[in-house]
Each structure stands twice: as C-alpha cells, then as structure tokens.
Amino acid sequence: MASKTSIFLTGATGYLGGSVLQRLLTHPESSSFEITVLVRNAEKAKLLETFGVQTITGSYSDLDKLEVAAASSDVVFAIADCDDVAAATAILKGLKKRHIKMGTVPILIHTAFPLGVLVDNAEGKYATDNLYSDLDIPKIETLAPEQPHRQVDMAIVAAGEEGFVRTHIILPSTIFGIASGPLFDKGICNPHSIEIPCMIQIGWDRRESGMVGPGKNIWPLVDIDDTADLYIILFDRAREDPTVSHSRNGFYFAENGYYTHYDLAKATGQTLVDFQRATSAEPTPFTAEELEKYFAGSAFFGTNSYCKADRSRALGWKPIKTTQDMLDSIKPETMTLIKSGRIADPYKLKTVFGRYRDTY
Ligand SMILES: NC(=O)c1ccc[n+]([C@@H]2O[C@H](COP(=O)([O-])OP(=O)(O)OC[C@H]3O[C@@H](n4cnc5c(N)ncnc54)[C@H](OP(=O)(O)O)[C@@H]3O)[C@@H](O)[C@H]2O)c1
C-alpha cells in the first residue's frame, strides 16, 4: 500500500487557509492525505475534526508544537501570520528534522503578501510603473530586508537553498470575494477578506467612502477561488516534479488585474449610496484623525504595489475573475456584512496595519 502524504496547515480557520483546506478535503487524492491543522480555538478544533482533520490546539507562539508538527510532515502550508519570523523558523527547524530522519526533501508552501514586500510611500499621490514579475528574481532580490514580510521570505529562501526543504512562497494580492463551502457554512472559517470588507466597514462608519490622499495608487487583485486554486496547482505540481521552481526561484505572485484606490473607493461609495448610508458616491481623503482611528496612524492604503504573476501562470494557473468582478463584489459583500452585523466593526485594520505606522 502506498504511504500517505502527511500535510500540516496553519491558518485553517481563516479566509485563505480555510479555502485551501476545503480544496484538500475534496482533492481527488484526499484519501491518501493525513491532514493536521493548527487551531487557536478549541471549539473550532472539535468541529474541524468532524471533517476528518487532525488538530493541534495552539498558536504561532507555541514554537515547539510548530516544530514537532513540521517534523512529521511531507508538506506544510503556512497560511497564518506572514510576518512571524519565529514561527517560520520553527517550521523550518521541524522540516530539517524531517529531512534528516526520512532522507526526503519536504515541501513548504508559505504565504506572503506583495502588498507588503513591494510597497512604496506614495500616500495615494501617484500610480507606480515599477512592475515586479515573479520570474525576475534578481529584481525581487533588490528589495530591502526592512520591507514588510521580507525577513521571513529571506529565511525561507535560505532554507530552500540549503537543500533540506523545497520552499515556495505564494504572494496573493488583494484577495476579493466571499469564501464558500462547508467549512464556511458551519461557521468554522472566516468568509471575509481583509481590505475590501474593511473599506466598506470604514465607509459605513464615516458615512462616506474614503481613501488615502487622492487615491491614485494602484494594487493588484485576485479572486479567493482563483487564489486557493493556485495553492493546489502548486501542491500537485511540486509533488510530481521536484524541479518545479522552488527556493531562490520559488516566488509565485497571485494577481489577475489592478485597481486604483480611487476606483475601489468610488465603487464602495456608490454601494453606500445604494444602501442609503451615504448621500454621495464620491470618496474623500481620510483625515489624520481618521488614519489614526481606523489604521493606527498608518497610510499603508496609500502605497503602490505592482506585480505580475508570470511564474504562476507558467505553472498552468488560469485565474478567471478580474477587476470588474472585484468592483461587482462590493455590493454583495456589503449585504453579507449587514446581515451578519459585522458592518459595524471598522477596526480590524488597526491591528493589521498598526505594525507599519512608523514606515508608511
Ligand atoms: N486576505 C488577503 O487579501 C490576503 C492577501 C495576501 C496575503 N494574505 C495573508 O494570508 C494570511 C491569511 O490571511 P486571511 O485573509 O486568511 O486572514 P484571516 O481570515 O484573518 O485568517 C488568519 C488565519 O490565521 C490564524 N492566525 C492568525 N494569527 C495566528 C497566530 N498568531 N497563531 C496561529 N494562528 C494564527 C487565524 O486564526 P483565528 O481564527 O484563531 O484568528 C486564522 O486561521 C495572512 O498572513 C495574510 O496577511 C491575505
């Protein structure tokens, strides 16, 4: 009997991690997978076990648990906090132990964020033309170590170059759309992304849509299902072919179009008008007080990030949804937030972006 593939996944209760886990559970080879997930919430851990998943109750602060779990795994999906150097180091330590014990080269699929690693300091004043392709590794290597997430990415690439693990870093853009499937229907996983719901919630709170400065800055975008599909395509390809780009060459952007923050804010404003929450669709710049109130003082939403997913497409990834789909998703997302009562919580970004307040 062929041996099973042991998989360890973090971020299982999240928007992206839940979407990837959902696909692993319905994968054509799922009967040959032994899936273990890290979960902070014990109740959710129990619910996840009913889907045939083993759970470890703990967080990224439990470095011993991360190391032990990685040491028992052929494949690790890291889809929780992409800034946590200690957690990434513990996972790499475990994978090294796996290599030494089994003589195999395990696979790491880590999640980062081009919105972090590529960003500038535009304050919404201009759109960049500085395009990064995931095939242009020398250009990616010019990024300063101080860029958000870069420390973690560099540690992962260095481990891959040592040869005990094949490392792959997926960098999804602004992900949009409501995540769906049984894990979400049961309330185990968060169905909402970060940026677009927060812009809706903030607009709802201030009764007009907002942006940083004139909102001319651009970011890339990608749909949630397209993004989760990329993880599975990479997982399948990396298992069947060890020469699939990894380690120094293992950067995979997820992008299928771009938007200016003005366009996002204008479409959000129109939705606020449609729901009679605002009288004008025209967005206005956040004041200094509002940047403090909603973003812990960070102007991160005024940055540019401009990337092209050439390597991901060369792998066979064919994303479907585009910028128009993102703009069209704002109204149904608003409706869902109203129904769940989450519309009245505009403060999630305070914790997400507060860490960048001294830089952006
Ligand atoms: N959404 C996007 O647009 C986007 C785009 C690119 C990259 N990313 C990155 O992808 C990752 C997941 O994002 P998401 O949108 O899925 O966010 P999310 O819905 O908030 O999910 C985050 C997941 O990570 C878990 N988690 C967070 N901190 C943890 C910690 N210290 N220890 C253990 N688990 C922890 C959460 O557990 P709980 O359920 O217990 O909170 C949850 O399962 C993040 O690193 C994010 O920066 C997101």
Short mmCIF file of C-alpha atoms and ligand atoms in Angstrom, two decimals:
data_model
loop_
_atom_site.label_atom_id
_atom_site.label_comp_id
_atom_site.label_asym_id
_atom_site.label_seq_id
_atom_site.Cartn_x
_atom_site.Cartn_y
_atom_site.Cartn_z
CA MET A 1 0.00 0.00 0.00
CA ALA A 2 1.35 3.44 -0.96
CA SER A 3 2.23 5.56 2.09
CA LYS A 4 0.10 8.54 2.99
CA THR A 5 1.11 12.16 2.44
CA SER A 6 1.23 13.99 5.76
CA ILE A 7 0.17 17.62 5.49
CA PHE A 8 0.37 20.34 8.16
CA LEU A 9 -1.62 23.55 7.56
CA THR A 10 -1.77 26.77 9.58
CA GLY A 11 -4.49 29.43 9.26
CA ALA A 12 -7.19 26.74 8.84
CA THR A 13 -9.95 28.86 10.37
CA GLY A 14 -9.13 31.81 8.13
CA TYR A 15 -10.39 33.10 4.81
CA LEU A 16 -7.49 31.84 2.74
CA GLY A 17 -6.39 28.85 4.83
CA GLY A 18 -9.99 27.62 5.07
CA SER A 19 -10.34 27.87 1.28
CA VAL A 20 -7.16 25.83 0.75
CA LEU A 21 -8.16 23.26 3.39
CA GLN A 22 -11.56 22.94 1.73
CA ARG A 23 -9.83 22.01 -1.54
CA LEU A 24 -7.51 19.50 0.15
CA LEU A 25 -10.55 17.77 1.66
CA THR A 26 -12.17 17.37 -1.78
CA HIS A 27 -8.93 16.71 -3.68
CA PRO A 28 -9.09 13.57 -5.91
CA GLU A 29 -6.28 12.07 -3.79
CA SER A 30 -7.71 13.17 -0.43
CA SER A 31 -7.99 9.60 0.86
CA SER A 32 -4.18 9.43 0.73
CA PHE A 33 -3.73 12.62 2.79
CA GLU A 34 -3.28 12.85 6.56
CA ILE A 35 -4.10 16.46 7.31
CA THR A 36 -3.19 18.17 10.59
CA VAL A 37 -4.11 21.79 11.27
CA LEU A 38 -3.08 24.30 13.92
CA VAL A 39 -6.10 25.98 15.54
CA ARG A 40 -6.27 28.56 18.33
CA ASN A 41 -9.91 27.98 19.20
CA ALA A 42 -10.66 24.60 20.86
CA GLU A 43 -14.33 24.64 19.81
CA LYS A 44 -13.39 25.14 16.19
CA ALA A 45 -10.80 22.37 16.52
CA LYS A 46 -13.58 19.94 17.53
CA LEU A 47 -15.69 21.00 14.55
CA LEU A 48 -12.75 20.59 12.16
CA GLU A 49 -12.18 17.05 13.44
CA THR A 50 -15.65 16.11 12.15
CA PHE A 51 -14.23 16.72 8.65
CA GLY A 52 -11.54 14.07 9.21
CA VAL A 53 -8.81 16.55 10.04
CA GLN A 54 -6.42 16.12 12.97
CA THR A 55 -5.94 19.23 15.04
CA ILE A 56 -3.29 20.76 17.25
CA THR A 57 -4.65 23.41 19.57
CA GLY A 58 -2.14 26.22 19.73
CA SER A 59 -0.81 29.36 18.10
CA TYR A 60 2.31 30.70 16.38
CA SER A 61 3.71 31.37 19.86
CA ASP A 62 3.85 27.60 20.50
CA LEU A 63 7.12 27.14 18.69
CA ASP A 64 7.66 23.59 19.99
CA LYS A 65 4.31 22.50 18.59
CA LEU A 66 5.10 24.05 15.21
CA GLU A 67 8.48 22.32 15.07
CA VAL A 68 7.08 18.91 16.04
CA ALA A 69 4.20 19.19 13.55
CA ALA A 70 6.52 20.21 10.70
CA ALA A 71 8.92 17.37 11.61
CA SER A 72 6.05 14.91 10.97
CA SER A 73 5.01 16.40 7.62
CA ASP A 74 5.77 15.86 3.96
CA VAL A 75 4.07 19.13 3.05
CA VAL A 76 3.48 22.28 5.13
CA PHE A 77 1.07 25.05 4.12
CA ALA A 78 1.78 28.17 6.21
CA ILE A 79 -1.25 30.46 5.85
CA ALA A 80 -1.44 32.32 9.17
CA ASP A 81 0.68 35.36 10.09
CA CYS A 82 3.19 36.04 7.27
CA ASP A 83 5.29 38.42 9.42
CA ASP A 84 6.16 35.95 12.19
CA VAL A 85 9.88 35.16 11.85
CA ALA A 86 9.99 32.93 14.95
CA ALA A 87 7.09 30.78 13.72
CA ALA A 88 8.62 30.43 10.23
CA THR A 89 11.96 29.49 11.81
CA ALA A 90 10.31 26.82 13.99
CA ILE A 91 8.57 25.31 10.93
CA LEU A 92 11.87 25.26 9.03
CA LYS A 93 13.62 23.60 12.01
CA GLY A 94 10.96 20.88 12.02
CA LEU A 95 11.27 20.34 8.27
CA LYS A 96 15.04 19.99 8.63
CA LYS A 97 14.48 17.27 11.23
CA ARG A 98 12.09 15.56 8.80
CA HIS A 99 14.77 15.60 6.11
CA ILE A 100 17.43 14.19 8.43
CA LYS A 101 15.15 11.45 9.76
CA MET A 102 13.47 10.35 6.50
CA GLY A 103 16.07 11.28 3.89
CA THR A 104 13.31 13.01 1.89
CA VAL A 105 13.03 16.68 0.92
CA PRO A 106 9.73 18.01 2.28
CA ILE A 107 7.74 20.80 0.62
CA LEU A 108 6.88 24.18 2.19
CA ILE A 109 4.20 26.41 0.65
CA HIS A 110 4.37 29.67 2.57
CA THR A 111 2.07 32.70 2.22
CA ALA A 112 3.39 36.24 1.92
CA PHE A 113 1.94 39.47 0.62
CA PRO A 114 3.13 41.57 -2.38
CA LEU A 115 1.21 44.42 -0.77
CA GLY A 116 3.85 44.25 1.92
CA VAL A 117 7.05 43.35 0.23
CA LEU A 118 6.74 45.65 -2.82
CA VAL A 119 5.15 48.75 -1.31
CA ASP A 120 6.41 52.33 -1.64
CA ASN A 121 5.48 55.51 0.18
CA ALA A 122 3.13 57.16 -2.37
CA GLU A 123 0.48 58.41 0.10
CA GLY A 124 -2.08 57.98 -2.68
CA LYS A 125 -0.45 60.66 -4.85
CA TYR A 126 0.58 58.60 -7.90
CA ALA A 127 0.40 55.19 -9.59
CA THR A 128 3.74 53.45 -9.91
CA ASP A 129 5.07 51.95 -13.14
CA ASN A 130 7.62 49.84 -11.23
CA LEU A 131 6.38 46.36 -12.16
CA TYR A 132 7.75 43.25 -10.43
CA SER A 133 7.43 39.89 -12.21
CA ASP A 134 7.74 36.72 -10.14
CA LEU A 135 10.10 35.47 -12.87
CA ASP A 136 12.50 38.38 -12.25
CA ILE A 137 14.31 37.01 -9.20
CA PRO A 138 17.27 39.46 -9.41
CA LYS A 139 14.78 42.35 -9.12
CA ILE A 140 12.96 40.70 -6.18
CA GLU A 141 16.36 40.28 -4.53
CA THR A 142 16.90 44.05 -4.65
CA LEU A 143 14.06 44.50 -2.12
CA ALA A 144 15.31 45.87 1.18
CA PRO A 145 15.30 43.47 4.16
CA GLU A 146 13.20 46.08 6.02
CA GLN A 147 10.24 45.71 3.60
CA PRO A 148 7.23 44.09 5.34
CA HIS A 149 7.47 40.24 5.38
CA ARG A 150 10.89 40.28 3.67
CA GLN A 151 12.73 38.89 6.72
CA VAL A 152 10.52 35.81 6.71
CA ASP A 153 10.80 35.38 2.94
CA MET A 154 14.61 35.59 3.10
CA ALA A 155 14.81 32.98 5.87
CA ILE A 156 12.61 30.66 3.82
CA VAL A 157 14.64 31.08 0.63
CA ALA A 158 17.88 30.48 2.57
CA ALA A 159 16.48 27.23 3.97
CA GLY A 160 15.47 26.13 0.48
CA GLU A 161 18.95 26.90 -0.84
CA GLU A 162 20.44 24.73 1.94
CA GLY A 163 18.60 21.86 0.28
CA PHE A 164 16.72 20.19 3.16
CA VAL A 165 13.35 21.58 2.00
CA ARG A 166 11.84 22.79 -1.25
CA THR A 167 10.33 26.18 -0.44
CA HIS A 168 7.61 28.03 -2.35
CA ILE A 169 6.23 31.44 -1.44
CA ILE A 170 2.80 32.40 -2.77
CA LEU A 171 2.16 36.16 -2.65
CA PRO A 172 -1.55 36.86 -3.15
CA SER A 173 -2.63 40.43 -3.96
CA THR A 174 -5.76 41.99 -2.51
CA ILE A 175 -7.99 38.92 -2.39
CA PHE A 176 -11.68 39.57 -3.02
CA GLY A 177 -14.95 37.64 -2.88
CA ILE A 178 -16.76 35.78 -0.14
CA ALA A 179 -15.26 32.37 0.62
CA SER A 180 -17.73 29.49 0.40
CA GLY A 181 -18.12 25.81 1.13
CA PRO A 182 -18.99 23.54 4.08
CA LEU A 183 -16.21 24.84 6.38
CA PHE A 184 -17.61 28.36 5.94
CA ASP A 185 -21.27 27.30 6.11
CA LYS A 186 -20.58 25.73 9.52
CA GLY A 187 -19.08 28.99 10.79
CA ILE A 188 -15.63 27.43 11.32
CA CYS A 189 -13.76 29.66 8.89
CA ASN A 190 -13.87 33.41 8.29
CA PRO A 191 -15.60 34.05 4.92
CA HIS A 192 -14.33 37.64 4.51
CA SER A 193 -11.09 39.01 3.15
CA ILE A 194 -9.27 41.93 4.70
CA GLU A 195 -9.12 45.07 2.56
CA ILE A 196 -12.43 45.33 0.75
CA PRO A 197 -14.65 44.44 3.75
CA CYS A 198 -12.68 46.90 5.86
CA MET A 199 -13.08 49.70 3.32
CA ILE A 200 -16.83 49.01 3.32
CA GLN A 201 -16.97 48.96 7.14
CA ILE A 202 -14.95 52.17 7.41
CA GLY A 203 -17.12 53.90 4.77
CA TRP A 204 -20.20 52.71 6.64
CA ASP A 205 -18.83 54.19 9.87
CA ARG A 206 -17.88 57.61 8.41
CA ARG A 207 -20.95 57.69 6.11
CA GLU A 208 -18.82 58.31 3.03
CA SER A 209 -16.22 56.27 1.24
CA GLY A 210 -12.56 57.09 1.96
CA MET A 211 -9.07 56.80 0.52
CA VAL A 212 -5.55 57.99 1.32
CA GLY A 213 -4.89 61.33 -0.44
CA PRO A 214 -6.34 61.36 -3.99
CA GLY A 215 -6.25 57.53 -4.14
CA LYS A 216 -4.16 57.35 -7.33
CA ASN A 217 -2.05 54.47 -6.01
CA ILE A 218 -2.55 51.00 -7.51
CA TRP A 219 -2.62 47.50 -6.11
CA PRO A 220 -3.06 44.12 -7.78
CA LEU A 221 -6.08 41.91 -7.06
CA VAL A 222 -7.15 38.28 -7.23
CA ASP A 223 -10.30 36.30 -6.51
CA ILE A 224 -10.43 33.94 -3.50
CA ASP A 225 -11.23 30.80 -5.52
CA ASP A 226 -8.55 31.59 -8.09
CA THR A 227 -6.07 32.08 -5.24
CA ALA A 228 -6.89 28.82 -3.46
CA ASP A 229 -6.66 27.01 -6.81
CA LEU A 230 -3.09 28.26 -7.20
CA TYR A 231 -2.11 26.62 -3.88
CA ILE A 232 -3.49 23.28 -5.08
CA ILE A 233 -1.90 23.52 -8.54
CA LEU A 234 1.45 24.24 -6.92
CA PHE A 235 0.94 21.45 -4.35
CA ASP A 236 0.17 18.94 -7.16
CA ARG A 237 2.97 20.06 -9.45
CA ALA A 238 5.61 20.22 -6.70
CA ARG A 239 4.76 16.69 -5.56
CA GLU A 240 5.03 15.22 -9.05
CA ASP A 241 8.10 17.17 -10.21
CA PRO A 242 10.90 18.21 -7.82
CA THR A 243 12.26 20.59 -10.47
CA VAL A 244 9.18 22.86 -10.25
CA SER A 245 10.58 26.29 -9.32
CA HIS A 246 11.41 26.43 -5.64
CA SER A 247 13.70 28.06 -3.09
CA ARG A 248 15.51 31.05 -4.73
CA ASN A 249 13.16 30.71 -7.74
CA GLY A 250 10.12 29.79 -5.67
CA PHE A 251 8.21 33.10 -5.78
CA TYR A 252 4.63 32.91 -7.08
CA PHE A 253 2.53 36.08 -7.27
CA ALA A 254 -1.27 35.68 -7.41
CA GLU A 255 -2.67 38.55 -9.48
CA ASN A 256 -5.28 38.95 -12.20
CA GLY A 257 -5.60 42.69 -12.67
CA TYR A 258 -5.13 46.00 -10.86
CA TYR A 259 -7.17 48.80 -9.36
CA THR A 260 -6.60 52.32 -8.15
CA HIS A 261 -7.75 53.06 -4.63
CA TYR A 262 -9.91 55.83 -6.07
CA ASP A 263 -11.81 53.31 -8.23
CA LEU A 264 -12.31 50.98 -5.25
CA ALA A 265 -13.43 53.89 -3.05
CA LYS A 266 -15.80 55.23 -5.73
CA ALA A 267 -17.48 51.83 -6.19
CA THR A 268 -17.71 51.49 -2.40
CA GLY A 269 -19.24 54.97 -2.23
CA GLN A 270 -21.87 54.02 -4.83
CA THR A 271 -22.78 50.97 -2.73
CA LEU A 272 -23.10 53.16 0.36
CA VAL A 273 -25.47 55.40 -1.61
CA ASP A 274 -27.45 52.35 -2.80
CA PHE A 275 -27.86 51.27 0.85
CA GLN A 276 -28.79 54.87 1.79
CA ARG A 277 -25.80 55.13 4.11
CA ALA A 278 -24.18 58.00 2.14
CA THR A 279 -25.56 60.84 0.09
CA SER A 280 -22.67 60.95 -2.42
CA ALA A 281 -20.63 58.20 -4.07
CA GLU A 282 -17.60 60.49 -4.29
CA PRO A 283 -14.87 59.35 -1.86
CA THR A 284 -12.98 61.80 0.34
CA PRO A 285 -9.40 61.56 1.70
CA PHE A 286 -9.02 60.24 5.24
CA THR A 287 -8.07 62.97 7.69
CA ALA A 288 -5.09 62.50 10.01
CA GLU A 289 -7.56 61.74 12.81
CA GLU A 290 -9.26 59.08 10.68
CA LEU A 291 -5.94 57.47 9.73
CA GLU A 292 -5.29 57.21 13.47
CA LYS A 293 -8.80 55.95 14.22
CA TYR A 294 -9.00 53.23 11.56
CA PHE A 295 -5.36 52.39 10.70
CA ALA A 296 -3.40 53.16 13.88
CA GLY A 297 -1.85 56.12 12.05
CA SER A 298 -0.55 54.14 9.04
CA ALA A 299 -1.03 55.44 5.48
CA PHE A 300 -0.41 51.92 4.15
CA PHE A 301 -3.53 52.16 1.97
CA GLY A 302 -1.83 54.97 0.05
CA THR A 303 1.06 52.75 -1.10
CA ASN A 304 1.63 51.20 -4.51
CA SER A 305 2.23 47.54 -5.17
CA TYR A 306 2.53 46.40 -8.78
CA CYS A 307 3.29 42.81 -9.70
CA LYS A 308 2.71 40.26 -12.47
CA ALA A 309 2.06 36.57 -11.85
CA ASP A 310 4.11 35.24 -14.77
CA ARG A 311 5.59 32.23 -12.93
CA SER A 312 2.19 31.24 -11.52
CA ARG A 313 0.65 31.34 -14.99
CA ALA A 314 3.57 29.36 -16.46
CA LEU A 315 2.75 26.66 -13.88
CA GLY A 316 -0.68 26.26 -15.51
CA TRP A 317 -2.67 28.61 -13.24
CA LYS A 318 -5.55 30.26 -15.13
CA PRO A 319 -7.25 32.85 -12.93
CA ILE A 320 -10.73 33.82 -14.10
CA LYS A 321 -12.05 36.78 -12.15
CA THR A 322 -10.87 40.32 -12.97
CA THR A 323 -11.03 43.92 -11.79
CA GLN A 324 -14.67 44.28 -12.86
CA ASP A 325 -15.57 41.20 -10.77
CA MET A 326 -13.89 42.83 -7.77
CA LEU A 327 -15.90 46.04 -8.25
CA ASP A 328 -19.08 43.97 -8.68
CA SER A 329 -18.31 42.05 -5.46
CA ILE A 330 -18.62 45.15 -3.24
CA LYS A 331 -22.42 45.19 -3.14
CA PRO A 332 -22.95 41.50 -2.20
CA GLU A 333 -20.10 41.76 0.33
CA THR A 334 -21.84 44.77 1.90
CA MET A 335 -25.13 42.88 2.04
CA THR A 336 -23.45 39.94 3.80
CA LEU A 337 -21.72 42.24 6.29
CA ILE A 338 -25.05 43.93 7.06
CA LYS A 339 -26.81 40.58 7.55
CA SER A 340 -24.12 39.27 9.92
CA GLY A 341 -23.87 42.54 11.86
CA ARG A 342 -20.14 42.81 11.04
CA ILE A 343 -20.78 46.01 9.11
CA ALA A 344 -20.45 47.89 12.40
CA ASP A 345 -16.85 46.81 13.08
CA PRO A 346 -14.47 49.18 11.25
CA TYR A 347 -11.38 48.49 13.39
CA LYS A 348 -9.80 45.25 12.08
CA LEU A 349 -7.15 47.15 10.14
CA LYS A 350 -5.98 48.84 13.30
CA THR A 351 -4.27 45.63 14.36
CA VAL A 352 -3.33 44.56 10.82
CA PHE A 353 -1.63 47.81 9.79
CA GLY A 354 -0.67 49.26 13.14
CA ARG A 355 2.66 47.47 12.80
CA TYR A 356 3.52 49.66 9.75
CA ARG A 357 2.67 53.02 11.29
CA ASP A 358 6.30 54.14 11.61
CA THR A 359 7.12 53.31 7.99
CA TYR A 360 4.01 54.06 5.90
N1 LIG B 1 -6.87 38.34 2.54
C1 LIG B 1 -5.96 38.88 1.74
O1 LIG B 1 -6.27 39.76 0.91
C2 LIG B 1 -4.53 38.40 1.80
C3 LIG B 1 -3.71 38.63 0.68
C4 LIG B 1 -2.38 38.21 0.73
C5 LIG B 1 -1.87 37.59 1.84
N2 LIG B 1 -2.69 37.40 2.93
C6 LIG B 1 -2.07 36.78 4.08
O2 LIG B 1 -2.60 35.46 4.22
C7 LIG B 1 -2.66 35.12 5.60
C8 LIG B 1 -4.09 34.70 5.91
O3 LIG B 1 -4.94 35.79 5.60
P1 LIG B 1 -6.53 35.67 5.68
O4 LIG B 1 -7.11 36.70 4.80
O5 LIG B 1 -6.93 34.25 5.52
O6 LIG B 1 -6.78 36.14 7.19
P2 LIG B 1 -7.81 35.59 8.29
O7 LIG B 1 -9.11 35.24 7.68
O8 LIG B 1 -7.78 36.57 9.39
O9 LIG B 1 -7.14 34.23 8.78
C9 LIG B 1 -5.96 34.20 9.53
C10 LIG B 1 -5.78 32.78 10.00
O10 LIG B 1 -4.54 32.67 10.68
C11 LIG B 1 -4.79 32.34 12.04
N3 LIG B 1 -3.82 33.05 12.86
C12 LIG B 1 -3.59 34.39 12.91
N4 LIG B 1 -2.62 34.67 13.79
C13 LIG B 1 -2.23 33.48 14.29
C14 LIG B 1 -1.28 33.11 15.27
N5 LIG B 1 -0.52 34.04 15.89
N6 LIG B 1 -1.16 31.81 15.58
C15 LIG B 1 -1.90 30.88 14.94
N7 LIG B 1 -2.83 31.16 14.02
C16 LIG B 1 -2.99 32.46 13.71
C17 LIG B 1 -6.22 32.75 12.32
O11 LIG B 1 -6.74 32.03 13.42
P3 LIG B 1 -8.01 32.55 14.27
O12 LIG B 1 -9.23 32.04 13.53
O13 LIG B 1 -7.82 31.94 15.59
O14 LIG B 1 -7.96 34.05 14.29
C18 LIG B 1 -6.85 32.34 11.01
O15 LIG B 1 -7.00 30.95 10.93
C19 LIG B 1 -2.20 36.36 6.39
O16 LIG B 1 -0.83 36.22 6.70
C20 LIG B 1 -2.40 37.48 5.40
O17 LIG B 1 -1.52 38.56 5.62
C21 LIG B 1 -4.01 37.75 2.93
#
